[in-house]
XYZ file of C-alpha atoms in Angstrom:
264
model
C 22.963 -12.449 5.921
C 25.849 -10.748 4.153
C 24.020 -9.130 1.233
C 21.893 -6.007 1.571
C 18.217 -6.949 2.052
C 15.374 -5.366 0.115
C 13.141 -5.153 3.183
C 13.677 -4.950 6.943
C 10.796 -6.338 9.008
C 10.868 -5.760 12.741
C 8.832 -6.419 15.797
C 8.415 -3.410 18.094
C 8.249 -4.058 21.836
C 11.365 -5.722 23.178
C 13.033 -5.588 19.773
C 13.128 -2.318 17.823
C 12.002 -0.215 20.787
C 14.221 0.162 23.834
C 13.215 -0.810 27.363
C 11.677 2.669 27.678
C 9.360 1.930 24.744
C 11.071 4.546 22.551
C 13.168 4.459 19.379
C 16.756 5.313 20.261
C 18.700 7.875 18.245
C 21.074 5.150 17.036
C 18.246 2.880 15.903
C 16.488 5.732 14.079
C 19.723 6.716 12.361
C 20.264 3.139 11.145
C 16.713 2.932 9.795
C 17.100 6.275 8.018
C 20.344 5.049 6.461
C 18.573 1.885 5.260
C 15.751 3.914 3.736
C 18.315 6.115 1.978
C 19.681 2.928 0.362
C 16.205 2.044 -0.947
C 15.421 -0.610 1.684
C 11.793 -0.809 2.810
C 11.125 -0.795 6.569
C 7.986 -2.623 7.714
C 6.815 -2.857 11.325
C 5.324 -6.244 12.283
C 3.674 -6.185 15.680
C 1.196 -7.897 17.947
C -0.227 -4.469 18.800
C -3.673 -3.563 17.496
C -3.968 -0.828 14.877
C -5.091 1.717 17.471
C -1.669 1.434 19.160
C 0.593 2.058 16.144
C -0.559 5.345 14.672
C 2.533 7.374 15.670
C 5.140 4.682 15.049
C 5.807 4.924 11.288
C 6.689 8.591 11.730
C 8.770 7.866 14.845
C 10.728 5.059 13.186
C 10.792 6.158 9.563
C 9.036 2.919 8.603
C 6.461 2.406 5.859
C 3.001 3.739 6.679
C 1.451 0.290 6.231
C 1.977 -1.667 9.452
C 1.380 -5.376 10.047
C -0.732 -5.432 13.217
C -2.377 -7.942 15.537
C 0.149 -10.719 14.869
C -0.475 -10.631 11.126
C -4.257 -10.447 11.197
C -4.379 -6.874 9.870
C -2.443 -4.558 7.582
C -3.182 -0.983 8.549
C -2.358 2.128 6.506
C -1.618 4.762 9.127
C -1.607 7.678 6.688
C -4.969 6.780 5.172
C -6.370 5.401 8.443
C -7.552 2.408 6.427
C -7.477 -1.352 6.813
C -5.687 -2.831 3.802
C -6.038 -6.489 4.752
C -7.914 -8.286 7.542
C -7.997 -11.991 8.390
C -10.297 -12.319 11.429
C -11.792 -15.194 13.347
C -15.318 -15.930 12.163
C -17.993 -15.122 14.769
C -19.161 -18.720 15.135
C -15.595 -20.008 15.637
C -14.649 -17.282 18.131
C -17.803 -17.887 20.158
C -17.175 -21.644 20.141
C -13.624 -21.132 21.417
C -14.714 -18.855 24.254
C -17.437 -21.303 25.289
C -15.076 -24.301 25.234
C -12.309 -22.466 27.114
C -14.761 -21.361 29.796
C -15.987 -24.921 30.185
C -12.559 -26.589 30.339
C -10.595 -23.748 31.978
C -13.106 -21.851 34.131
C -10.444 -19.442 35.433
C -10.022 -17.876 31.995
C -11.095 -14.299 31.375
C -11.309 -12.796 27.896
C -10.712 -9.666 25.887
C -11.016 -9.189 22.133
C -9.706 -6.919 19.412
C -12.297 -6.308 16.689
C -10.826 -3.983 14.101
C -10.391 -0.698 15.943
C -12.634 -1.754 18.836
C -11.563 -3.412 22.074
C -13.889 -5.429 24.310
C -13.396 -7.349 27.531
C -15.191 -9.316 30.206
C -16.155 -7.127 33.137
C -13.750 -9.047 35.395
C -10.891 -9.246 32.851
C -7.757 -8.112 34.771
C -6.260 -5.639 32.297
C -2.722 -4.433 33.020
C -2.296 -2.284 29.918
C -3.915 1.049 29.002
C -7.592 0.624 28.204
C -9.300 2.855 25.627
C -12.055 5.158 26.838
C -14.540 3.480 24.501
C -13.805 -0.067 25.721
C -16.729 -2.468 25.375
C -17.468 -4.012 28.766
C -19.683 -7.042 29.116
C -19.637 -10.677 28.026
C -16.971 -11.351 25.396
C -18.872 -14.425 24.251
C -21.745 -12.175 23.175
C -19.392 -9.656 21.556
C -17.491 -12.135 19.392
C -20.677 -13.953 18.389
C -21.926 -10.765 16.738
C -18.891 -9.578 14.744
C -15.551 -10.679 13.337
C -12.724 -10.877 15.876
C -9.238 -9.762 14.896
C -7.773 -11.634 17.844
C -9.007 -13.193 21.046
C -7.033 -12.598 24.244
C -7.014 -15.012 27.202
C -5.841 -14.473 30.791
C -5.889 -16.732 33.821
C -3.881 -15.336 36.701
C -4.382 -18.600 38.592
C -2.162 -20.454 36.129
C 1.563 -20.119 35.461
C 2.017 -18.617 32.002
C 3.456 -21.663 30.228
C 0.705 -23.797 31.707
C -1.899 -21.389 30.361
C -0.315 -21.593 26.915
C -0.534 -25.386 26.986
C -4.172 -25.336 28.137
C -5.203 -22.918 25.397
C -3.296 -24.835 22.718
C -4.977 -28.088 23.750
C -8.471 -26.637 23.704
C -8.106 -24.552 20.549
C -6.440 -27.267 18.464
C -6.675 -26.510 14.739
C -9.551 -24.045 15.159
C -7.160 -21.129 15.608
C -3.557 -19.977 15.815
C -2.274 -19.708 19.417
C 0.671 -17.526 20.363
C 1.986 -15.296 23.156
C 4.225 -12.279 23.573
C 4.340 -11.648 27.299
C 2.086 -9.629 29.613
C 0.621 -12.867 31.014
C -1.763 -13.287 28.064
C -2.307 -15.838 25.319
C -3.633 -14.711 21.945
C -5.772 -16.595 19.442
C -6.021 -15.673 15.761
C -7.718 -17.319 12.801
C -6.085 -20.535 11.542
C -2.918 -19.778 9.596
C -2.775 -16.189 10.794
C 0.550 -15.203 12.305
C 3.339 -12.687 11.736
C 4.719 -14.794 8.900
C 1.410 -14.491 7.106
C 1.418 -10.730 7.675
C 4.939 -10.414 6.295
C 3.999 -12.422 3.215
C 1.075 -10.094 2.472
C 3.340 -7.072 2.962
C 5.986 -8.585 0.679
C 3.383 -9.253 -2.015
C 2.367 -5.576 -1.879
C 5.987 -4.475 -2.292
C 6.823 -7.108 -4.912
C 9.581 -8.497 -2.713
C 10.526 -12.146 -2.193
C 10.614 -13.032 1.541
C 14.079 -14.472 0.853
C 15.228 -10.859 0.447
C 13.959 -9.887 3.915
C 15.814 -9.618 7.201
C 13.512 -9.842 10.213
C 13.976 -9.084 13.904
C 12.054 -10.358 16.937
C 12.106 -11.352 20.588
C 8.986 -13.345 21.552
C 7.321 -16.584 20.404
C 4.822 -14.696 18.238
C 7.846 -13.548 16.189
C 9.016 -17.065 15.286
C 6.868 -17.359 12.098
C 8.233 -13.960 11.036
C 11.850 -15.014 11.539
C 11.309 -18.341 9.795
C 9.672 -16.843 6.696
C 12.331 -14.170 6.219
C 15.528 -14.970 4.389
C 17.405 -14.136 7.574
C 15.855 -14.109 11.054
C 17.568 -12.255 13.886
C 16.747 -12.509 17.597
C 17.773 -9.830 20.066
C 19.785 -11.113 23.035
C 16.873 -10.512 25.432
C 14.609 -12.800 23.390
C 12.616 -15.757 24.674
C 14.590 -19.024 24.599
C 12.393 -20.451 21.819
C 13.150 -17.416 19.664
C 16.883 -17.676 20.272
C 16.750 -21.284 19.065
C 14.724 -20.407 15.955
C 16.864 -17.469 14.807
C 19.618 -17.538 12.202
C 21.532 -14.925 14.191
C 21.508 -13.410 17.665
C 22.336 -9.744 18.061
C 22.685 -7.501 21.113
C 19.667 -6.744 23.280
C 17.114 -4.037 22.565
C 18.738 -2.017 25.377
C 21.992 -2.085 23.377
C 20.486 -1.235 19.970
C 20.779 -4.783 18.676
C 18.716 -4.075 15.556
C 20.820 -1.024 14.725
C 24.024 -3.006 15.118
C 22.951 -5.509 12.456
C 21.711 -2.836 10.047
C 24.945 -0.852 10.438
C 26.962 -3.982 9.620
C 24.916 -4.732 6.509
C 25.243 -1.193 5.175
C 29.022 -0.949 5.565
């Protein structure tokens, strides 16, 4: 992209944020410069809403964040859900039952709006909220809408787990992954591209006027929808192949380097 975009859409972990999980001074300065030129900044993340509340202020981005791989638009300032595209209870329960039958090593967690639930023996490696729902995920998802379903099986190599989940889920859901040894399932058609489209509609911006940044397979729909998709150098091989451009790694402020170039 050589022209100035109307909107910058960026993934967080591994992309906009450095290896320390923070926004570098250079990256923040580039985002501030973009905002000063009238460019909207929208965060597009796989994180649930409960994990993004401080990030618009830290990055200077718009208060409405695309969360949960495009399943939710969350207004941080108003603490309100603007848009939600969950898995229906019957579908989520069916998927858990079928995965348990065909891949008995699977353990499950689920994001349900602002709530997080998990099987008692789910091997969580990330911070767990104090109000986590512990029990049988099958029962949890059968009772309420599920923002996204999370699958782990530490007995399988990660790519093998992805293939197993894709085979079992089929067209009943959208399967993606972004690291941490987990595979995520959203409602059919729900991905970061869908989330970006909803955000663009709210801003009255054509996706062709968007530059997007990402690093993991769940970012590919985002990069493909945007007029120009950029992968950081540390990105997954599939993302590097899908991108229109490859910039420096997140450790070297790759996002900032592209923004600086566009603004000069």
